[in-house]
PDB file of C-alpha atoms in Angstrom:
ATOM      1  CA  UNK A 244      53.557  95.433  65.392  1.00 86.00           C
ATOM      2  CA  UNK A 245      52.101  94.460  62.336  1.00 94.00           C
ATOM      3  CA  UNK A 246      53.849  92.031  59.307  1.00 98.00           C
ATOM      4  CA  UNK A 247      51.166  91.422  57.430  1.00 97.00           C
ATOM      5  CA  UNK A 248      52.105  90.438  53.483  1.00 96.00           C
ATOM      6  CA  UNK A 249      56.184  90.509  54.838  1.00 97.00           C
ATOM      7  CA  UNK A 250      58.143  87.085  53.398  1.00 98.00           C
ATOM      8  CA  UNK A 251      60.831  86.429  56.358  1.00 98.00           C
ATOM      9  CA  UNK A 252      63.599  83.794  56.468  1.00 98.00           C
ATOM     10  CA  UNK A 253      64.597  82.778  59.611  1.00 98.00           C
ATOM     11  CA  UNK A 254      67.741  80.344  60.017  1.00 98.00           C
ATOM     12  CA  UNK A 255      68.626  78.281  62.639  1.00 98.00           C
ATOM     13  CA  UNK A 256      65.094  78.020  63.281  1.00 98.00           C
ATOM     14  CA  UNK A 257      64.645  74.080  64.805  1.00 98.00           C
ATOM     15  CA  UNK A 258      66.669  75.647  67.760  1.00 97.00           C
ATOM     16  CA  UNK A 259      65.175  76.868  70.388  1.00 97.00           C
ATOM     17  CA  UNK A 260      65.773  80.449  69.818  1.00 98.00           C
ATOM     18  CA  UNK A 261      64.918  80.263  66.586  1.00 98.00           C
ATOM     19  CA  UNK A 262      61.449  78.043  67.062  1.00 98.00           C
ATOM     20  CA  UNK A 263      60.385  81.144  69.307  1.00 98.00           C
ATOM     21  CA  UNK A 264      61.498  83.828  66.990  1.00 98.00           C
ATOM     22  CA  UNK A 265      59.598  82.056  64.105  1.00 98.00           C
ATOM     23  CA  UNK A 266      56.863  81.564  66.463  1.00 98.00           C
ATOM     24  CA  UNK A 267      56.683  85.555  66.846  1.00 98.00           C
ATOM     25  CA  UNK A 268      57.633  86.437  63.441  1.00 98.00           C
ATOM     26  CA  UNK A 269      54.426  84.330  62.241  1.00 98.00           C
ATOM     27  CA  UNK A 270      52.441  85.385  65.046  1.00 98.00           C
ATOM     28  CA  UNK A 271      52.721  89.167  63.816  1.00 98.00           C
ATOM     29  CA  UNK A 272      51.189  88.062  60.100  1.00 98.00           C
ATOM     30  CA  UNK A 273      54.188  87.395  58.152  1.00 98.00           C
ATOM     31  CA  UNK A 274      54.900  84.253  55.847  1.00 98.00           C
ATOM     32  CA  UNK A 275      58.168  82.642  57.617  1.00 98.00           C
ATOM     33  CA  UNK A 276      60.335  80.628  55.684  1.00 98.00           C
ATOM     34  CA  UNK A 277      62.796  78.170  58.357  1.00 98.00           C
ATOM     35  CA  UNK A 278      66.390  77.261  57.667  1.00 98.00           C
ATOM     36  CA  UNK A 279      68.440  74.998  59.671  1.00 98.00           C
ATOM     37  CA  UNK A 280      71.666  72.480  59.288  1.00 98.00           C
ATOM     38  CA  UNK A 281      69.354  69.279  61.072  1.00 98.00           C
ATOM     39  CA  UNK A 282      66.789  67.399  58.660  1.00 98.00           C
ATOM     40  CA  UNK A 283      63.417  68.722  57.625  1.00 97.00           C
ATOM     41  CA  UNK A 284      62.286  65.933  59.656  1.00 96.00           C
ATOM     42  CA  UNK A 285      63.783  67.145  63.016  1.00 96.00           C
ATOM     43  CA  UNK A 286      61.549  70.410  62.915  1.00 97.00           C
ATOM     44  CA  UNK A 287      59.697  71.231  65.694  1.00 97.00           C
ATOM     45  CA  UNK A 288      55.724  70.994  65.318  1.00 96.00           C
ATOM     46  CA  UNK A 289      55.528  74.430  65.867  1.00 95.00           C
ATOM     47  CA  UNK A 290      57.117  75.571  62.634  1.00 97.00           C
ATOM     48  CA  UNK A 291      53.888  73.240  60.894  1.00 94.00           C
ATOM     49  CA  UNK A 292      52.613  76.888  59.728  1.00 95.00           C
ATOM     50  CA  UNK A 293      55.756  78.015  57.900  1.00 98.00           C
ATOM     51  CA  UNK A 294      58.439  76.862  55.079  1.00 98.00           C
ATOM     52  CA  UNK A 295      60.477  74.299  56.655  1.00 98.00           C
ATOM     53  CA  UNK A 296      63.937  73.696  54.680  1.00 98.00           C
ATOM     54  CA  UNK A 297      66.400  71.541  56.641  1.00 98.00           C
ATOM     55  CA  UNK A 298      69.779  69.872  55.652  1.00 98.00           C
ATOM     56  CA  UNK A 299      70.727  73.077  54.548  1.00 98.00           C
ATOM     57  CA  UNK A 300      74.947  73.376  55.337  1.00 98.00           C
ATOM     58  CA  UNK A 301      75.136  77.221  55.203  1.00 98.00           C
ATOM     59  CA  UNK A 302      78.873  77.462  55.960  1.00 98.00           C
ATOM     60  CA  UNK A 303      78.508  76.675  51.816  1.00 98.00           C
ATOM     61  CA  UNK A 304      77.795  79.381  49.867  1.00 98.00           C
ATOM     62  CA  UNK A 305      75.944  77.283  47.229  1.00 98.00           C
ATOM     63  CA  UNK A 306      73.723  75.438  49.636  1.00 98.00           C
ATOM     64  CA  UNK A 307      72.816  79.093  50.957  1.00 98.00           C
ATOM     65  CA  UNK A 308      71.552  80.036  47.541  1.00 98.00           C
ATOM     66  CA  UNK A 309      69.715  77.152  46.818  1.00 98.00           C
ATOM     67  CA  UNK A 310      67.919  77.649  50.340  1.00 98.00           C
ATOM     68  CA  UNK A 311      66.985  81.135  50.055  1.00 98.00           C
ATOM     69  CA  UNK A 312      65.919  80.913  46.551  1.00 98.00           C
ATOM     70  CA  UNK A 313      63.860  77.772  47.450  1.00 98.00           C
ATOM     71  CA  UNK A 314      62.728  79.402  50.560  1.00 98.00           C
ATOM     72  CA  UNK A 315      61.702  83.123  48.215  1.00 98.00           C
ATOM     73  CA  UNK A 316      60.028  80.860  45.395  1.00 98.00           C
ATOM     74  CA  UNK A 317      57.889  79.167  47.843  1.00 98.00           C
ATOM     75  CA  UNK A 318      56.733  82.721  50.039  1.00 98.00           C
ATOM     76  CA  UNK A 319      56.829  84.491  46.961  1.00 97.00           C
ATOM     77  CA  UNK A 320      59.355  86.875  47.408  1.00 97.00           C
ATOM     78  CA  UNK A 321      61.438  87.868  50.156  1.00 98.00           C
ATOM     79  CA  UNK A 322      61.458  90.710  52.685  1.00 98.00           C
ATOM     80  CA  UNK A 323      63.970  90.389  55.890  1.00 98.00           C
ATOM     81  CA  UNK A 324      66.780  87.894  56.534  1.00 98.00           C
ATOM     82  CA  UNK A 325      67.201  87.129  60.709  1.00 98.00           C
ATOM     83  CA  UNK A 326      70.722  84.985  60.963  1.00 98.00           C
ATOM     84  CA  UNK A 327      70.433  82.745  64.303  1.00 98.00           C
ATOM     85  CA  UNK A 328      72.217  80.011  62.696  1.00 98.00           C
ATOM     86  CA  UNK A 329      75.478  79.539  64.736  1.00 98.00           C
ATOM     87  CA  UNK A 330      77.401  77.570  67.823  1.00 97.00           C
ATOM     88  CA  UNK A 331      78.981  78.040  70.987  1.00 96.00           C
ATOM     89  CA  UNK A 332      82.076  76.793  72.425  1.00 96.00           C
ATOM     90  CA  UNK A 333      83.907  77.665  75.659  1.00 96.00           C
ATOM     91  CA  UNK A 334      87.734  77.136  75.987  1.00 98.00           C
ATOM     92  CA  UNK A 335      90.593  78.481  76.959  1.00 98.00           C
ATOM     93  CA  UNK A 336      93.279  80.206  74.923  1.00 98.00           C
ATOM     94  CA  UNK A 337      95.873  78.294  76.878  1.00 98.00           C
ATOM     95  CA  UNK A 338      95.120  74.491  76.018  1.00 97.00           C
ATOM     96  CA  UNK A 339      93.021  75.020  73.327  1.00 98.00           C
ATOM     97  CA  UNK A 340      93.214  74.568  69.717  1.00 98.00           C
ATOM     98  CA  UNK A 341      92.830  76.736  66.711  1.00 98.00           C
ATOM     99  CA  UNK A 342      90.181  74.588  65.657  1.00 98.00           C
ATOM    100  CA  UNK A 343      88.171  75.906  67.647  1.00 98.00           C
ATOM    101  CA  UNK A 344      88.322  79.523  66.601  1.00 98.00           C
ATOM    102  CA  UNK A 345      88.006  77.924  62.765  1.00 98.00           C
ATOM    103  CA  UNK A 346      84.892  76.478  63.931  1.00 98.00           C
ATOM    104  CA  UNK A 347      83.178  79.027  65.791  1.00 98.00           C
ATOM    105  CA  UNK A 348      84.196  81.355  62.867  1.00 98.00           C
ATOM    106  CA  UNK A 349      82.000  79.436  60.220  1.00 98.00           C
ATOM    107  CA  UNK A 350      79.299  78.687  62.551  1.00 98.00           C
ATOM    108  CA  UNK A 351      79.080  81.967  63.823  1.00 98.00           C
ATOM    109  CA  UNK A 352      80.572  84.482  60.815  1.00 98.00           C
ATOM    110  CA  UNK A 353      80.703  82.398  57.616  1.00 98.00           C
ATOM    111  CA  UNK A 354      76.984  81.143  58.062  1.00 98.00           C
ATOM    112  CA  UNK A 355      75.732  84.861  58.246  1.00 98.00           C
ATOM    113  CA  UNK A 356      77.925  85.953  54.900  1.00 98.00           C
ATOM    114  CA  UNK A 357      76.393  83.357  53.018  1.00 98.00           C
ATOM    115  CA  UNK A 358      72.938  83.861  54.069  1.00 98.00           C
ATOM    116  CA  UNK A 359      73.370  87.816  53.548  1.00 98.00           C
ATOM    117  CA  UNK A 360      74.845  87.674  50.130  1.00 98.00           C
ATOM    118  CA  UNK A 361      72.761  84.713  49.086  1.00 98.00           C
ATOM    119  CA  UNK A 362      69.636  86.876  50.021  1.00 98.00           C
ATOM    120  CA  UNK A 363      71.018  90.292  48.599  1.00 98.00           C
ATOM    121  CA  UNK A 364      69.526  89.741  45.083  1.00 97.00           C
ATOM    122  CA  UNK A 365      65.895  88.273  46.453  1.00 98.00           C
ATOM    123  CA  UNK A 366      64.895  91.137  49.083  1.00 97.00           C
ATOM    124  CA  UNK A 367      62.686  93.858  48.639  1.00 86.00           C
ATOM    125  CA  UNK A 368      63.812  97.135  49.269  1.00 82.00           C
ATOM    126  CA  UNK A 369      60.824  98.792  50.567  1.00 80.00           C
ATOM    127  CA  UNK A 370      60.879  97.246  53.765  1.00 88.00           C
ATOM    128  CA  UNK A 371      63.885  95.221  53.360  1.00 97.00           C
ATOM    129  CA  UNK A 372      65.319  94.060  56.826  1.00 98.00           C
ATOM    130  CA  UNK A 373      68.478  92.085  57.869  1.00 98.00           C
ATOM    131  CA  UNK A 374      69.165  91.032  61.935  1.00 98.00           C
ATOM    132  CA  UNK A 375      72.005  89.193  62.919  1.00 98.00           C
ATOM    133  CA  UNK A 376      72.372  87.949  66.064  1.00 98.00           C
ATOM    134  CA  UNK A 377      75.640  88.833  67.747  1.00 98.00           C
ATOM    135  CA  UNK A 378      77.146  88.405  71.908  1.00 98.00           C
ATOM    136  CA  UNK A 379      76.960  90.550  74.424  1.00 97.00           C
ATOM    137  CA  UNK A 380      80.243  88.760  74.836  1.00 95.00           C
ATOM    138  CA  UNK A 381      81.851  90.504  71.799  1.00 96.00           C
ATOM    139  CA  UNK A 382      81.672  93.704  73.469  1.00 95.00           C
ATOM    140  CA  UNK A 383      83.952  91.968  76.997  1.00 95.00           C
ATOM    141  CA  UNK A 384      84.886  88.683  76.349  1.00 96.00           C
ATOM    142  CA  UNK A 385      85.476  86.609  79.716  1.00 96.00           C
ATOM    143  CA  UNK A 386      87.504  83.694  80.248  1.00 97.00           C
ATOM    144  CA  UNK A 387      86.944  80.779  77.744  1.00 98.00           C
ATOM    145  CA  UNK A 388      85.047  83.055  75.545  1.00 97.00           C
ATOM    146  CA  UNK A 389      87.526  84.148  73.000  1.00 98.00           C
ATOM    147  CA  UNK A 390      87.045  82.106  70.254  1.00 98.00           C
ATOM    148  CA  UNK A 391      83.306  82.400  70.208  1.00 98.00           C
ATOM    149  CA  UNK A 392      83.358  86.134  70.902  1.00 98.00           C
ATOM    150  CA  UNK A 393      85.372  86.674  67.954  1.00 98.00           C
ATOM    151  CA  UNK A 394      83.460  85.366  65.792  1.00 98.00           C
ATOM    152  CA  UNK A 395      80.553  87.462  67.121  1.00 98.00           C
ATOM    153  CA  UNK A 396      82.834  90.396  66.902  1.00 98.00           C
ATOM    154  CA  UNK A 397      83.056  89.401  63.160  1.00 98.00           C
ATOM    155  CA  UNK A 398      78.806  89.308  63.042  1.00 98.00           C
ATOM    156  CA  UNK A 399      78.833  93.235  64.734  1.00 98.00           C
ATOM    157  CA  UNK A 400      81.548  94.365  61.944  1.00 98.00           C
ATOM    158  CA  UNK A 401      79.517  92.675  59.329  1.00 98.00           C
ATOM    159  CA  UNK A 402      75.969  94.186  60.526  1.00 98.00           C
ATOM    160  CA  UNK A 403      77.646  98.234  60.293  1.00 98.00           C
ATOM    161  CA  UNK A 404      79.277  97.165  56.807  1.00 98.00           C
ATOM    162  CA  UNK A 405      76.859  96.651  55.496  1.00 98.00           C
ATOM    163  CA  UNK A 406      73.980  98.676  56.548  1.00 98.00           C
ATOM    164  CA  UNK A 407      76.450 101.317  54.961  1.00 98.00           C
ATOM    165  CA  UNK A 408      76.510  99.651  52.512  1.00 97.00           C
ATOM    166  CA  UNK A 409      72.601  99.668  51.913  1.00 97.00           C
ATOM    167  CA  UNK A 410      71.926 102.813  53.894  1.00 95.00           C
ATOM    168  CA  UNK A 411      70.866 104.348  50.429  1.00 95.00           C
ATOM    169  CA  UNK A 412      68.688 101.633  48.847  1.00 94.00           C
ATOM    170  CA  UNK A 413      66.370 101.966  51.598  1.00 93.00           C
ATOM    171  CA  UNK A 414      67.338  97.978  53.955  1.00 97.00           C
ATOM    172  CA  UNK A 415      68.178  98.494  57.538  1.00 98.00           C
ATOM    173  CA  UNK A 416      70.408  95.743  59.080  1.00 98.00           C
ATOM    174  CA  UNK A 417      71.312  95.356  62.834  1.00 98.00           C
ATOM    175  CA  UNK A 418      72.424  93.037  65.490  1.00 98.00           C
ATOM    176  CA  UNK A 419      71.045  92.256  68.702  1.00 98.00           C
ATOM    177  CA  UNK A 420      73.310  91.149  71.432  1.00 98.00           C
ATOM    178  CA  UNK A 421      71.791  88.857  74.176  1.00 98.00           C
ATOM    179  CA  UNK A 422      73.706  87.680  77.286  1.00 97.00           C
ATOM    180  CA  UNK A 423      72.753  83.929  78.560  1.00 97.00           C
ATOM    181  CA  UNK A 424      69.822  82.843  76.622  1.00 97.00           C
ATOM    182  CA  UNK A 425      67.126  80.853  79.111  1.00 97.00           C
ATOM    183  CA  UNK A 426      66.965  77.569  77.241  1.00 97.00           C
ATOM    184  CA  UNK A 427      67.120  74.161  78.487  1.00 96.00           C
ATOM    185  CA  UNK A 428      70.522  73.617  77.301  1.00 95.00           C
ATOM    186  CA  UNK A 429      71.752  76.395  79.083  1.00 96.00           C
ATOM    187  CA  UNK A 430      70.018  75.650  82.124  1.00 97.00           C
ATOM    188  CA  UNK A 431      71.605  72.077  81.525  1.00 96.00           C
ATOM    189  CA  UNK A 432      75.136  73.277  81.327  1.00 95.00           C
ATOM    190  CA  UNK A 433      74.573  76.004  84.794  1.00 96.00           C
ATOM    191  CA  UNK A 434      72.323  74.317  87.127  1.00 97.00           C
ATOM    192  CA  UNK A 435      73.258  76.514  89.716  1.00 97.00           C
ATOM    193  CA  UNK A 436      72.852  80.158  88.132  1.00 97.00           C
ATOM    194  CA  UNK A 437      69.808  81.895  88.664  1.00 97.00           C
ATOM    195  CA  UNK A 438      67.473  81.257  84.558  1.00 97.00           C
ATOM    196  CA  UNK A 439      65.013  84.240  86.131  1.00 97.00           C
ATOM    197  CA  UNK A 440      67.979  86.740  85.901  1.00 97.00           C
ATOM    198  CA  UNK A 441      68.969  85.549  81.897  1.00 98.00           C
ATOM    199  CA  UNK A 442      66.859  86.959  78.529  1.00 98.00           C
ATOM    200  CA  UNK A 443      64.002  84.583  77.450  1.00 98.00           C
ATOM    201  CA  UNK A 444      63.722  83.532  73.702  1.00 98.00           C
ATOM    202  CA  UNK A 445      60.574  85.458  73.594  1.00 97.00           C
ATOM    203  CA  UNK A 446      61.591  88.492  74.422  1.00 98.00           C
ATOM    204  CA  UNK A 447      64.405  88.107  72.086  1.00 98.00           C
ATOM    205  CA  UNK A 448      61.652  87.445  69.661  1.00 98.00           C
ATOM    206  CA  UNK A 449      59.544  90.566  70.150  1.00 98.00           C
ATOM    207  CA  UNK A 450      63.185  92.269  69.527  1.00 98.00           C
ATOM    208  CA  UNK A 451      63.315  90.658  66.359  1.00 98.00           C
ATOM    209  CA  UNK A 452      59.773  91.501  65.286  1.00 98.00           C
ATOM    210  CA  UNK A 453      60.100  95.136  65.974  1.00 98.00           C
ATOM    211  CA  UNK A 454      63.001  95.248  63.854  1.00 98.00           C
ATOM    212  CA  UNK A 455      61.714  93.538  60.965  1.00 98.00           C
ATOM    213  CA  UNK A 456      58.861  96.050  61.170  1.00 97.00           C
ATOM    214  CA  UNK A 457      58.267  99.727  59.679  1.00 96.00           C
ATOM    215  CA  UNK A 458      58.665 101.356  63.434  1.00 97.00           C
ATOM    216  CA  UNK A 459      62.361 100.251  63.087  1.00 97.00           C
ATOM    217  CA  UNK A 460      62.719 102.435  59.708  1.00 96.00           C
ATOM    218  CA  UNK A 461      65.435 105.049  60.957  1.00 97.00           C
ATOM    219  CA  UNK A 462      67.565 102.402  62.827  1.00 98.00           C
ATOM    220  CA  UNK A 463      69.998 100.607  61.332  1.00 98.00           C
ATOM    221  CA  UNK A 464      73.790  99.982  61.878  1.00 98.00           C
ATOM    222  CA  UNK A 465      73.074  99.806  65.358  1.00 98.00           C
ATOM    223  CA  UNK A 466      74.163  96.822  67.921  1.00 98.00           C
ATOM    224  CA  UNK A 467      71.717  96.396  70.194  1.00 98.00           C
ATOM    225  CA  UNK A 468      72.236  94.584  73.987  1.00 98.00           C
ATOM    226  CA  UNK A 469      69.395  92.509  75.089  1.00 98.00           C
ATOM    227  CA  UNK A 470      71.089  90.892  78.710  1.00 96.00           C
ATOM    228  CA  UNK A 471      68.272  90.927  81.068  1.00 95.00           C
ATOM    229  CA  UNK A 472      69.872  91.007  84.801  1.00 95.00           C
ATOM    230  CA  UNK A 473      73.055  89.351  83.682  1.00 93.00           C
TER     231      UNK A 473
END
């Protein structure tokens, strides 16, 4: 899948979902722009080819602007929006705090809003894409996972909002929802579960790339799983 001449901003991208989604993103021809919360000088040497912007707090709505319209000044316009930036958090409702829900909210919800409606004005219509990244959890929440499936329930309401709401000026926007992601921290925090059976970053990225590109033109709205064997 080709995206030659396309002007993507990615954020969250120092983690390590987003370094391979960038990674893909660029590797299918398009100029990536990378947003994330940690320094500029915390990005990983494999985002040397793209736009690095870090510092960037995107639970403000100003500091969103400013990063997108640095980020569309310096590609030279702008074409698709992924939202990784975000956090997790397991508790418990009973023993936990509603700080917790507050934070996972604007991690989570609040970070995508303000990316969205700070690139709204900057992206081209013509093949104008927008993925979120949701939960698998949002759809069954377990134990512990309330707070931070909420707030990825909140990313899968936002994603059919508002690709109603741009169904007729031609943008498609859509979620993906992956299970356990196969990163180190995540292998950290389970040693004993089985990383073959989770989804791997890259796969998630050749999700993303396909629906940044033109074959994706008659889907959006749509919430789309990515658990691997989980």
């Amino acid at each position: 899948m080709n995206l030659s001449g396309r002007k993507i901003v990615i954020t969250g991208a120092f983690g390590a979902l987003g370094t391979k989604v960038s990674a893909a993103v660029r590797a299918a021809g398009a100029s990536v722009a990378c947003i994330d919360h940690s320094p500029t000088a915390r990005a990983p040497d494999s985002l040397n080819n793209c736009v690095v912007i870090g510092g960037v707090d995107l639970t403000l709505p100003d500091a969103a602007a400013a990063a997108l319209q640095a980020a569309a000044k310096q590609m030279g316009g702008l074409d698709g929006l992924v939202n990784i930036a975000g956090g997790f958090r397991w508790e418990k409702v009973e023993g936990g705090g509603i700080a917790t829900w507050d934070q996972l909210y604007n991690l989570n919800l609040r970070t995508a809003v303000n990316a969205v409606q700070a690139a709204l004005p900057l992206i081209g219509t013509e093949h104008g894409r927008i993925v979120n990244v949701g939960a698998a959890g949002s759809i069954k929440a377990g134990t512990g996972m309330g707070a931070y499936a909420a707030s990825k329930a909140g990313v899968a309401k936002l994603t059919e909002a508002l690709a109603d709401e741009l169904k007729d000026k031609g943008v498609c926007v859509n979620a993906i929802l992956p299970s356990i992601i196969d990163t180190p921290a995540n292998r950290a925090d389970m040693p004993d579960a089985d990383p073959a059976r989770w989804v791997k970053p890259e796969q998630i990225g050749d999700l993303v790339v396909f629906l940044l590109s033109d074959h994706s033109s008659a889907i959006t709205g749509a919430l789309i799983p990515i658990t691997g064997r989980v």
